[in-house]
XYZ file of C-alpha atoms in Angstrom:
686
model
C 57.514 -6.575 74.091
C 60.729 -7.407 72.312
C 58.950 -8.462 69.176
C 56.898 -5.283 69.160
C 59.985 -3.115 69.289
C 61.551 -5.112 66.468
C 58.594 -4.640 64.147
C 58.496 -0.816 64.443
C 61.806 -0.105 62.567
C 60.727 -2.496 59.802
C 57.480 -0.588 59.243
C 59.404 2.704 59.167
C 61.816 1.381 56.515
C 58.930 0.182 54.401
C 57.297 3.590 54.547
C 60.528 5.305 53.487
C 60.931 2.878 50.668
C 57.390 3.453 49.513
C 57.925 7.209 49.673
C 61.083 6.926 47.616
C 59.321 4.834 45.010
C 56.479 7.329 44.956
C 58.911 10.192 44.402
C 60.606 8.315 41.552
C 57.262 7.599 39.975
C 56.211 11.225 40.293
C 59.576 12.417 38.902
C 59.278 10.015 36.012
C 55.763 11.204 35.298
C 56.849 14.861 35.477
C 59.773 14.156 33.117
C 57.499 12.271 30.789
C 54.990 15.121 30.915
C 57.715 17.713 30.257
C 59.117 15.558 27.484
C 55.699 15.282 25.845
C 55.194 19.042 26.106
C 58.641 19.680 24.625
C 57.866 17.399 21.686
C 54.515 19.109 21.191
C 56.261 22.488 21.314
C 58.724 21.349 18.653
C 56.004 20.158 16.286
C 53.591 23.050 16.994
C 56.188 25.787 16.577
C 57.467 24.120 13.412
C 53.939 24.156 11.957
C 53.535 27.828 12.892
C 56.938 28.611 11.398
C 56.072 26.933 8.080
C 52.739 28.766 8.010
C 54.462 32.131 8.469
C 56.969 31.288 5.722
C 54.072 30.530 3.393
C 52.486 33.874 4.290
C 55.795 35.602 3.653
C 56.048 34.165 0.159
C 52.534 33.606 -1.138
C 51.066 36.807 0.314
C 53.683 39.453 1.134
C 56.245 38.850 -1.605
C 53.607 38.100 -4.237
C 51.758 41.321 -3.344
C 54.951 43.358 -3.616
C 55.779 41.720 -6.952
C 52.454 42.834 -8.375
C 53.191 46.417 -7.362
C 56.450 46.372 -9.382
C 57.936 49.115 -7.247
C 61.102 50.659 -8.705
C 64.013 50.448 -6.309
C 62.587 47.480 -4.355
C 65.037 44.554 -4.331
C 62.865 41.522 -3.588
C 65.667 39.044 -4.247
C 67.936 40.855 -1.812
C 65.163 40.923 0.808
C 63.945 37.339 0.659
C 67.145 35.637 -0.563
C 66.617 31.829 -0.821
C 63.575 31.682 1.439
C 61.856 29.466 -1.182
C 64.464 26.763 -0.557
C 63.990 27.087 3.202
C 60.222 26.676 2.826
C 60.698 23.591 0.647
C 62.981 21.926 3.226
C 60.816 22.983 6.199
C 57.637 21.553 4.674
C 59.225 18.148 4.264
C 60.738 18.359 7.727
C 57.351 19.244 9.226
C 55.685 16.286 7.524
C 58.341 14.029 9.009
C 57.775 15.452 12.511
C 54.019 15.009 12.227
C 54.428 11.420 11.072
C 56.359 10.583 14.265
C 53.254 11.271 16.392
C 51.776 7.909 15.419
C 54.866 5.956 16.504
C 54.328 6.381 20.289
C 57.346 4.790 22.035
C 59.593 5.152 18.980
C 58.725 8.826 18.442
C 61.845 10.268 20.102
C 64.136 7.967 18.145
C 62.363 8.963 14.943
C 62.766 12.674 15.781
C 66.459 12.168 16.438
C 66.862 10.306 13.146
C 64.896 12.991 11.296
C 67.218 15.756 12.488
C 70.234 13.683 11.478
C 68.773 13.182 7.997
C 67.967 16.865 7.442
C 71.067 18.426 8.983
C 72.968 18.761 5.668
C 69.998 20.231 3.790
C 69.288 22.634 6.638
C 72.893 23.761 6.780
C 72.967 24.335 3.017
C 69.848 26.530 2.835
C 70.171 28.336 6.161
C 73.831 29.340 5.721
C 72.987 31.153 2.493
C 70.047 32.937 4.089
C 71.926 33.880 7.266
C 74.886 35.193 5.259
C 72.498 37.477 3.323
C 70.438 38.514 6.339
C 72.553 41.582 7.219
C 72.164 42.860 3.669
C 68.389 42.373 3.889
C 68.273 44.425 7.114
C 70.206 47.230 5.400
C 67.632 47.207 2.614
C 64.769 47.393 5.124
C 66.475 50.325 6.841
C 66.928 52.142 3.533
C 63.259 51.597 2.660
C 62.233 53.181 5.968
C 63.921 56.390 4.800
C 61.949 56.366 1.548
C 58.374 57.483 2.376
C 56.951 56.175 -0.870
C 58.405 52.674 -0.507
C 57.656 52.506 3.218
C 54.028 53.413 2.567
C 53.683 50.689 -0.069
C 55.313 48.101 2.206
C 53.053 48.978 5.159
C 49.992 48.843 2.890
C 51.073 45.341 1.808
C 51.522 44.151 5.412
C 48.165 45.617 6.458
C 46.405 43.980 3.520
C 47.994 40.527 3.651
C 48.874 39.871 7.322
C 46.864 42.284 9.496
C 46.743 39.796 12.421
C 50.522 39.959 12.936
C 50.675 43.717 13.632
C 54.100 43.691 11.948
C 55.747 47.106 11.806
C 58.035 46.233 8.891
C 59.427 43.311 6.893
C 62.122 42.522 9.446
C 59.408 40.826 11.568
C 59.218 38.052 8.951
C 62.795 38.143 7.665
C 64.246 37.267 11.073
C 62.154 34.075 11.447
C 64.539 31.677 9.619
C 67.521 33.017 11.596
C 65.663 32.502 14.876
C 64.347 29.067 13.906
C 67.656 27.425 13.010
C 69.252 28.656 16.233
C 66.294 27.333 18.257
C 66.538 23.719 17.085
C 69.360 22.787 19.536
C 67.394 24.399 22.386
C 64.193 22.498 21.607
C 66.084 19.230 21.307
C 67.972 20.037 24.512
C 64.682 20.468 26.407
C 63.544 17.042 25.209
C 66.934 15.603 26.129
C 66.725 17.026 29.681
C 63.525 15.091 30.273
C 64.845 11.811 28.882
C 66.493 9.296 31.262
C 70.201 8.998 30.633
C 70.096 5.236 30.876
C 67.893 4.828 27.776
C 69.014 4.449 24.155
C 66.759 7.376 23.284
C 68.960 9.680 25.353
C 72.020 8.850 23.264
C 70.130 9.387 19.994
C 68.782 12.748 21.164
C 72.245 13.791 22.351
C 73.586 13.015 18.858
C 70.807 15.124 17.319
C 71.632 18.029 19.655
C 75.308 17.822 18.683
C 74.379 17.690 14.995
C 72.216 20.829 15.129
C 74.783 22.622 17.274
C 77.389 21.830 14.637
C 75.020 23.094 11.931
C 74.782 26.450 13.683
C 78.545 26.569 14.156
C 79.072 25.888 10.452
C 76.540 28.570 9.555
C 78.382 31.099 11.715
C 81.727 30.116 10.178
C 80.303 30.417 6.661
C 78.861 33.802 7.524
C 82.266 34.925 8.799
C 83.936 33.755 5.610
C 81.397 35.572 3.494
C 81.991 38.754 5.446
C 85.727 38.444 4.811
C 85.105 37.718 1.134
C 82.711 40.654 0.790
C 85.432 42.918 2.087
C 87.900 41.852 -0.609
C 85.869 40.817 -3.665
C 84.842 44.319 -4.712
C 86.820 45.848 -7.565
C 87.472 49.390 -6.395
C 87.813 52.134 -9.013
C 90.578 54.168 -7.387
C 92.241 57.204 -8.896
C 96.000 57.628 -8.785
C 95.566 60.178 -5.997
C 93.494 57.714 -3.956
C 96.149 55.052 -4.366
C 98.885 57.408 -3.207
C 96.720 58.455 -0.255
C 96.552 54.834 0.892
C 100.310 54.475 0.932
C 101.934 54.535 4.337
C 104.879 52.912 6.043
C 102.898 49.816 7.016
C 101.352 49.259 3.556
C 104.673 49.794 1.762
C 106.442 47.372 4.077
C 103.702 44.776 3.606
C 103.742 45.057 -0.186
C 107.541 44.890 -0.215
C 107.497 41.728 1.898
C 104.929 40.125 -0.392
C 106.903 40.994 -3.524
C 110.101 39.688 -1.986
C 108.482 36.400 -1.037
C 106.865 36.053 -4.472
C 110.264 36.496 -6.127
C 111.743 33.877 -3.812
C 108.923 31.523 -4.850
C 109.713 32.038 -8.520
C 113.449 31.611 -7.916
C 112.900 28.429 -5.905
C 114.575 29.859 -2.801
C 111.487 29.340 -0.640
C 109.075 26.437 -1.000
C 105.629 27.416 -2.194
C 102.606 26.183 -0.250
C 100.989 23.463 -2.352
C 97.232 22.992 -2.385
C 96.344 20.585 -5.191
C 92.585 20.883 -4.647
C 92.617 24.672 -4.801
C 95.078 24.813 -7.714
C 92.832 22.584 -9.830
C 89.788 24.693 -8.995
C 91.579 27.950 -9.782
C 92.900 26.605 -13.096
C 89.393 25.645 -14.149
C 88.041 29.003 -12.981
C 90.669 30.915 -14.964
C 89.799 28.823 -18.017
C 86.130 29.709 -17.610
C 86.979 33.397 -17.132
C 89.146 33.508 -20.275
C 86.430 31.717 -22.271
C 83.805 34.219 -21.147
C 86.098 37.153 -21.993
C 86.871 35.730 -25.451
C 83.202 35.063 -26.204
C 82.228 38.542 -25.047
C 84.886 40.101 -27.296
C 83.751 38.037 -30.284
C 80.047 38.776 -29.784
C 80.841 42.492 -29.421
C 82.752 42.374 -32.704
C 79.875 40.468 -34.300
C 77.364 43.099 -33.179
C 79.650 45.876 -34.423
C 79.887 44.302 -37.873
C 76.131 43.746 -37.874
C 75.590 47.442 -37.155
C 77.929 48.345 -40.014
C 76.045 45.949 -42.292
C 72.690 47.558 -41.470
C 73.981 51.128 -41.824
C 73.833 51.533 -45.640
C 70.358 51.378 -47.182
C 70.731 51.228 -50.976
C 67.386 49.433 -51.291
C 65.575 52.655 -50.363
C 66.709 54.327 -53.593
C 63.910 54.228 -56.146
C 64.803 52.318 -59.305
C 63.752 54.084 -62.494
C 62.576 50.891 -64.167
C 59.420 48.906 -64.578
C 58.366 45.973 -62.442
C 60.700 43.028 -62.800
C 63.419 40.968 -61.089
C 65.332 44.081 -60.014
C 62.282 45.497 -58.232
C 61.600 42.117 -56.621
C 65.173 41.948 -55.343
C 64.870 45.501 -53.978
C 61.735 44.558 -52.030
C 63.426 41.407 -50.694
C 66.495 43.371 -49.601
C 64.318 46.009 -47.952
C 62.343 43.405 -46.008
C 65.501 41.609 -44.836
C 67.180 44.896 -43.959
C 64.270 46.525 -42.156
C 62.560 43.553 -40.508
C 64.508 40.275 -40.425
C 68.003 41.480 -39.494
C 66.886 44.105 -36.905
C 64.739 41.475 -35.166
C 67.710 39.099 -35.156
C 69.849 41.833 -33.635
C 67.300 42.500 -30.871
C 67.044 38.816 -29.999
C 70.829 38.473 -30.035
C 71.157 41.396 -27.641
C 68.486 40.079 -25.275
C 69.321 36.367 -25.307
C 73.107 36.399 -25.690
C 74.785 39.776 -25.189
C 73.066 40.959 -22.004
C 73.334 37.570 -20.196
C 76.969 37.353 -21.313
C 77.706 40.769 -19.809
C 76.007 39.699 -16.575
C 78.121 36.530 -16.498
C 81.274 38.601 -17.005
C 80.264 40.836 -14.091
C 79.719 37.752 -11.925
C 83.351 36.788 -12.481
C 84.714 40.049 -11.073
C 84.130 39.166 -7.412
C 85.772 35.718 -7.519
C 88.675 37.108 -9.556
C 89.310 39.739 -6.888
C 89.099 37.075 -4.194
C 91.587 34.825 -6.028
C 94.055 37.731 -6.239
C 93.550 38.589 -2.577
C 94.087 34.948 -1.576
C 97.566 35.051 -3.114
C 98.415 38.188 -1.111
C 97.100 36.651 2.086
C 98.934 33.383 1.348
C 102.236 35.282 1.166
C 101.397 36.936 4.497
C 100.407 33.569 5.965
C 103.694 31.935 4.959
C 105.708 34.831 6.370
C 103.851 34.669 9.695
C 104.210 30.896 9.849
C 107.987 31.241 9.531
C 108.115 33.785 12.343
C 105.868 31.606 14.471
C 108.176 28.622 14.019
C 111.137 30.784 15.071
C 109.611 32.686 18.007
C 106.849 30.295 19.010
C 104.150 32.990 19.137
C 102.367 35.556 16.966
C 100.671 38.861 17.658
C 96.920 39.419 17.612
C 97.094 41.132 14.201
C 99.187 38.304 12.779
C 96.702 35.757 14.103
C 93.897 37.726 12.440
C 95.840 37.800 9.137
C 96.304 34.026 9.280
C 92.615 33.504 9.976
C 91.742 35.782 7.062
C 93.766 33.636 4.681
C 92.229 30.442 6.040
C 88.729 31.911 5.692
C 89.297 33.043 2.080
C 90.888 29.731 1.121
C 88.120 27.677 2.729
C 85.433 29.784 1.048
C 87.027 29.446 -2.398
C 87.493 25.699 -2.013
C 83.849 25.378 -0.984
C 82.320 27.777 -3.529
C 84.473 27.520 -6.686
C 83.253 24.021 -7.708
C 79.644 25.158 -7.776
C 80.551 28.483 -9.359
C 82.578 26.803 -12.110
C 79.759 24.382 -12.785
C 77.108 27.106 -13.037
C 79.351 29.354 -15.155
C 80.046 26.508 -17.586
C 76.335 25.744 -17.821
C 75.532 29.394 -18.553
C 78.333 29.568 -21.108
C 77.029 26.474 -22.855
C 73.481 27.838 -22.868
C 74.654 31.136 -24.353
C 76.545 29.343 -27.125
C 73.489 27.191 -27.756
C 71.272 30.287 -27.927
C 73.669 31.905 -30.392
C 73.563 28.812 -32.629
C 69.769 28.661 -32.507
C 69.531 32.360 -33.401
C 71.800 31.767 -36.401
C 69.647 28.841 -37.491
C 66.479 30.920 -37.117
C 68.028 33.731 -39.150
C 69.083 31.372 -41.929
C 65.640 29.744 -42.003
C 63.886 33.135 -42.126
C 66.116 34.448 -44.931
C 65.659 31.224 -46.895
C 61.900 31.371 -46.427
C 61.646 34.973 -47.631
C 64.002 34.303 -50.537
C 62.021 31.279 -51.711
C 58.836 33.352 -51.799
C 60.493 35.913 -54.079
C 62.232 33.287 -56.221
C 58.917 31.663 -57.032
C 57.749 34.919 -58.631
C 60.896 35.480 -60.710
C 61.016 34.430 -64.405
C 63.621 31.716 -63.807
C 62.473 30.718 -60.353
C 61.247 27.278 -61.456
C 64.320 26.336 -63.503
C 66.444 23.445 -62.389
C 69.785 24.461 -60.936
C 72.016 23.006 -63.740
C 69.909 24.703 -66.400
C 69.983 27.977 -64.468
C 73.793 27.952 -64.242
C 74.088 27.185 -67.966
C 71.870 30.163 -68.693
C 74.041 32.360 -66.448
C 77.229 31.217 -68.209
C 75.723 31.880 -71.644
C 74.607 35.329 -70.563
C 78.040 36.169 -69.175
C 79.728 34.992 -72.409
C 77.407 37.143 -74.534
C 78.077 40.124 -72.278
C 81.821 39.505 -72.577
C 81.628 39.512 -76.382
C 79.619 42.757 -76.338
C 82.168 44.330 -73.990
C 85.085 43.377 -76.252
C 83.276 44.855 -79.256
C 82.651 48.072 -77.341
C 86.316 48.302 -76.291
C 87.462 47.881 -79.907
C 85.056 50.558 -81.088
C 86.200 52.822 -78.264
C 89.851 52.416 -79.163
C 89.264 53.227 -82.847
C 87.858 56.680 -82.057
C 90.243 57.575 -79.199
C 92.643 60.296 -80.393
C 96.277 59.246 -80.505
C 98.390 60.624 -77.689
C 100.168 63.855 -78.556
C 102.506 65.871 -76.397
C 100.640 68.533 -74.436
C 102.092 72.037 -74.667
C 103.680 73.025 -71.362
C 104.237 76.290 -69.559
C 107.680 77.343 -68.415
C 107.359 75.795 -64.956
C 106.235 72.437 -66.342
C 109.004 72.529 -68.920
C 111.600 73.046 -66.192
C 110.110 70.085 -64.378
C 110.398 68.032 -67.566
C 113.982 69.174 -68.049
C 114.794 68.078 -64.488
C 113.170 64.668 -65.021
C 115.020 64.185 -68.337
C 118.350 65.086 -66.753
C 117.756 62.588 -63.935
C 116.113 59.684 -65.731
C 116.371 60.237 -69.496
C 113.645 61.038 -72.085
C 112.571 57.400 -72.542
C 111.319 57.255 -68.941
C 108.795 60.123 -69.263
C 105.074 59.432 -69.004
C 102.013 61.702 -69.009
C 98.990 61.261 -66.721
C 95.870 60.581 -68.810
C 93.288 61.250 -66.074
C 93.166 62.551 -62.518
C 94.619 60.174 -59.909
C 93.545 60.183 -56.253
C 95.883 58.227 -53.997
C 94.011 55.941 -51.563
C 96.861 53.925 -50.034
C 100.143 54.661 -48.346
C 102.828 55.805 -50.809
C 100.175 56.561 -53.481
C 100.410 59.907 -55.315
C 97.586 62.303 -56.143
C 98.174 63.745 -59.651
C 96.273 65.901 -62.147
C 95.579 64.981 -65.741
C 98.419 66.077 -68.009
C 101.227 66.038 -65.424
C 104.585 64.591 -66.512
C 106.276 61.904 -64.401
C 109.334 59.689 -64.764
C 109.132 55.921 -64.398
C 111.347 54.501 -61.665
C 110.072 50.936 -61.397
C 107.287 49.108 -63.268
C 106.211 47.041 -60.261
C 105.298 47.750 -56.625
C 106.806 46.175 -53.503
C 104.372 43.239 -53.674
C 105.121 42.418 -57.299
C 101.964 44.065 -58.683
C 102.732 45.244 -62.235
C 99.630 47.391 -62.267
C 101.177 49.923 -59.864
C 104.294 51.796 -60.992
C 106.751 53.748 -58.906
C 107.229 57.206 -60.457
C 109.006 60.500 -59.803
C 106.615 63.458 -60.054
C 109.390 66.063 -59.998
C 109.898 65.918 -56.259
C 107.486 63.534 -54.527
C 107.804 59.864 -55.396
C 105.136 57.225 -55.078
C 102.918 54.664 -56.778
C 100.288 55.348 -59.472
C 98.072 53.038 -61.595
C 99.951 51.998 -64.740
C 96.713 52.166 -66.761
C 96.563 55.965 -66.263
C 100.005 56.632 -67.744
C 101.014 56.964 -71.401
C 104.488 57.548 -72.840
C 105.369 61.214 -73.286
C 107.123 62.220 -76.504
C 109.222 65.382 -76.542
C 108.231 67.868 -79.266
C 110.728 68.999 -81.913
C 110.896 72.481 -80.413
C 111.880 70.977 -77.064
C 114.887 69.005 -78.268
C 117.410 71.881 -78.561
C 116.395 73.186 -75.184
C 116.932 69.789 -73.698
C 120.419 69.611 -75.144
C 121.277 73.121 -73.933
C 119.973 72.338 -70.488
C 122.060 69.194 -70.341
C 125.143 71.148 -71.368
C 124.516 73.847 -68.797
C 123.890 71.367 -66.041
C 127.122 69.526 -66.875
C 129.388 72.617 -66.839
C 128.019 74.834 -64.125
C 125.295 74.514 -61.507
C 122.756 77.319 -61.772
C 122.648 79.609 -58.739
C 119.824 81.908 -57.740
C 118.839 84.250 -54.929
C 115.487 85.074 -53.438
C 116.564 88.697 -52.768
C 117.646 89.535 -56.339
C 114.578 90.187 -58.453
C 116.894 91.624 -61.144
C 118.519 88.238 -61.750
C 118.322 87.243 -65.412
C 115.333 85.040 -66.100
C 116.026 81.773 -67.874
C 115.335 81.932 -71.570
C 112.935 79.227 -72.584
C 110.982 78.515 -75.695
C 107.466 79.893 -75.921
C 104.646 77.380 -75.928
C 100.902 77.652 -75.931
C 100.062 77.333 -72.236
C 97.767 74.338 -71.663
C 98.615 73.986 -67.947
C 99.383 76.362 -65.141
C 100.737 76.039 -61.620
C 98.498 77.265 -58.794
C 98.630 77.185 -55.017
C 96.597 74.195 -53.849
C 96.524 75.426 -50.237
C 97.038 78.703 -48.434
C 100.539 79.232 -46.997
C 101.757 81.881 -44.551
C 105.424 82.912 -44.767
C 107.342 82.375 -41.532
C 110.582 84.088 -42.557
C 111.747 86.765 -45.062
C 112.945 84.006 -47.400
C 109.438 82.535 -47.723
C 106.439 83.812 -49.673
C 102.777 83.785 -48.606
C 100.183 82.185 -50.909
C 96.415 82.054 -51.193
C 94.660 78.868 -52.286
C 94.033 78.957 -56.042
C 96.524 81.783 -56.692
C 98.565 81.321 -59.938
C 102.332 81.165 -59.421
C 105.431 80.973 -61.623
C 107.917 78.317 -60.571
C 111.461 79.637 -61.016
C 113.266 76.695 -59.446
C 111.685 73.385 -58.311
C 114.239 73.078 -55.482
C 116.109 75.147 -52.933
C 119.795 76.137 -52.856
C 120.777 72.720 -51.523
C 118.902 70.929 -54.262
C 116.050 69.712 -52.006
C 112.758 69.398 -53.888
C 110.674 69.940 -50.770
C 110.826 73.732 -51.407
C 110.376 75.641 -54.695
C 111.379 79.188 -55.622
C 108.302 80.925 -57.086
C 107.249 84.363 -58.235
C 103.853 85.885 -57.465
C 102.911 89.452 -58.434
C 106.576 90.401 -58.852
C 107.635 88.963 -55.468
C 109.907 85.979 -55.064
C 110.316 83.479 -52.256
C 110.210 79.855 -51.220
C 107.023 77.840 -50.734
C 106.487 74.106 -49.985
C 106.477 72.139 -53.245
C 103.593 69.973 -51.961
C 101.397 73.113 -51.831
C 101.656 73.555 -55.626
C 99.328 71.925 -58.152
C 99.456 71.786 -61.943
C 95.983 72.216 -63.441
C 94.757 72.373 -67.069
C 93.818 75.782 -68.453
C 91.224 74.487 -70.887
C 89.404 71.250 -71.490
C 91.060 68.882 -73.940
C 89.505 68.222 -77.314
C 86.620 65.791 -76.964
C 85.675 62.762 -78.970
C 82.471 60.883 -79.885
C 81.535 57.370 -80.724
C 80.704 56.543 -84.318
C 77.041 56.456 -85.173
């Protein structure tokens, strides 16, 4: 009996042990089954995801591209989904290859996630940062019946089985997929024994994908901060004043004060060697782009000015020959070759250069804003070190600076690299266009040269012929000049009217008779300090050279105004015999008593002057309206008699004149001396 009672507890323990083993076996099988299902779910959903991405690109986007709908921003909608598809295809192939590895499959999956985590983070962070913008576009398209109808027609035609109501059904898939990777791996991890090496590998994969999502969220936050500050606002002065308040003024004052302390060395400036190097390179790129844009704009402006005149369109009244051939060549270059060059330059260089300059605006704004936020950050850091705490707003300001700084440090290297590549390509395109232009001009010129009489001459012989021709032409020109000079009448003093004689008397009294010259032909001043004179006017030489040492331009006194005239259009003026006594009398009178006159005394004795045959007369060159009783109104072209070429104070800016029995002052610059009759002509010998 004793042995029987002893055996019963042993049998009971064995049964419990067997039950425990059975439960462990069943639990292990359930975990293994759940693990297998989780792996299958990972691979199956990844295959479905890649298939939907392919539909999104090859069917939906391609269909919309063919429609070419105005106002539809496909790049804004689909962002970098091509890069996501490229990475996901390779990732899917790796997952499918693990199916044949049986016991090593979970380790291979863990390794695969570790290998792809950087690529996934790179492509998904760009897409997720642009996703909000894509949703705004979808919402705006819903409000446009025409675009919404075209989009729905595309979805119905390409993916009818999805019953998608709009594009957001497909656009959200990458965002959902990258956030689901940690969950799928976590489900596999839950059904993996903790004691195995596979568990540790899967745990590392879960941490890696969790970190990827955290980095994506942080990048998205930085982009949102950057988007807020990188827009260049066009604010009016009123808008700027409206934004001023006590808080903004205090903040700007604090920033300015701290910036001045930085420059004065009172406060240490936060050093960031990595960022400083990146910003210096960025500013160099920005200045290079601005300089190139300015130069290309100037180049295009000069090209437009070059193409504006069209002398080749004037018909030459001559028979066929080299001149006509040159006209046809110039017309072809002007109307075909150069305009085509200009169009290509605009399309391949100018427009991309303007786009590159616009791309720089956002980063430039962000660089400026970083400096403002850095000053705020330093100020808050000082207060934090003193008080030990900061407010919520101050914490947000510090985080804003850190976000902007981190984004610039991460993005500027790539931006600088791409900008430099674009700049180099634009310079290369400009050089190639210049080479093409030169080759085209040379080709067209060679075709015309072959048809010209001397087109086949060797270059040395051609230049000798040109020199001989120029020498013969020079000899003919000298002969013509000699013949011209032999028939030119010798200069004789022109008879003057009373006003001109007074002007001559004034010039003689100031400068002497040996300084008088007469204008041989009309002079139109084209530069500063040049005079405009009529043929026959008398001037006095002041200096036979201009300020730059040019002896071809003389400084003269025209009886009031002084300026430069061409020396070739002046000839010495000889006083006539009848003028000599008057000159002496005038000199005597001017040395004993200054002549006085009055504009209100028409009975004043008129000066007695010798009578000459009038060859010139003084007329009003412009209309003048009197502004006081002492002045006299004139009509353009009206003859006048100059009584005094100056006012009471001796200023030559005003002249006392008489018109129709009335006297008064008028501006001297309004008076012109014009010939009454044409001078005697001459002819070449036969």
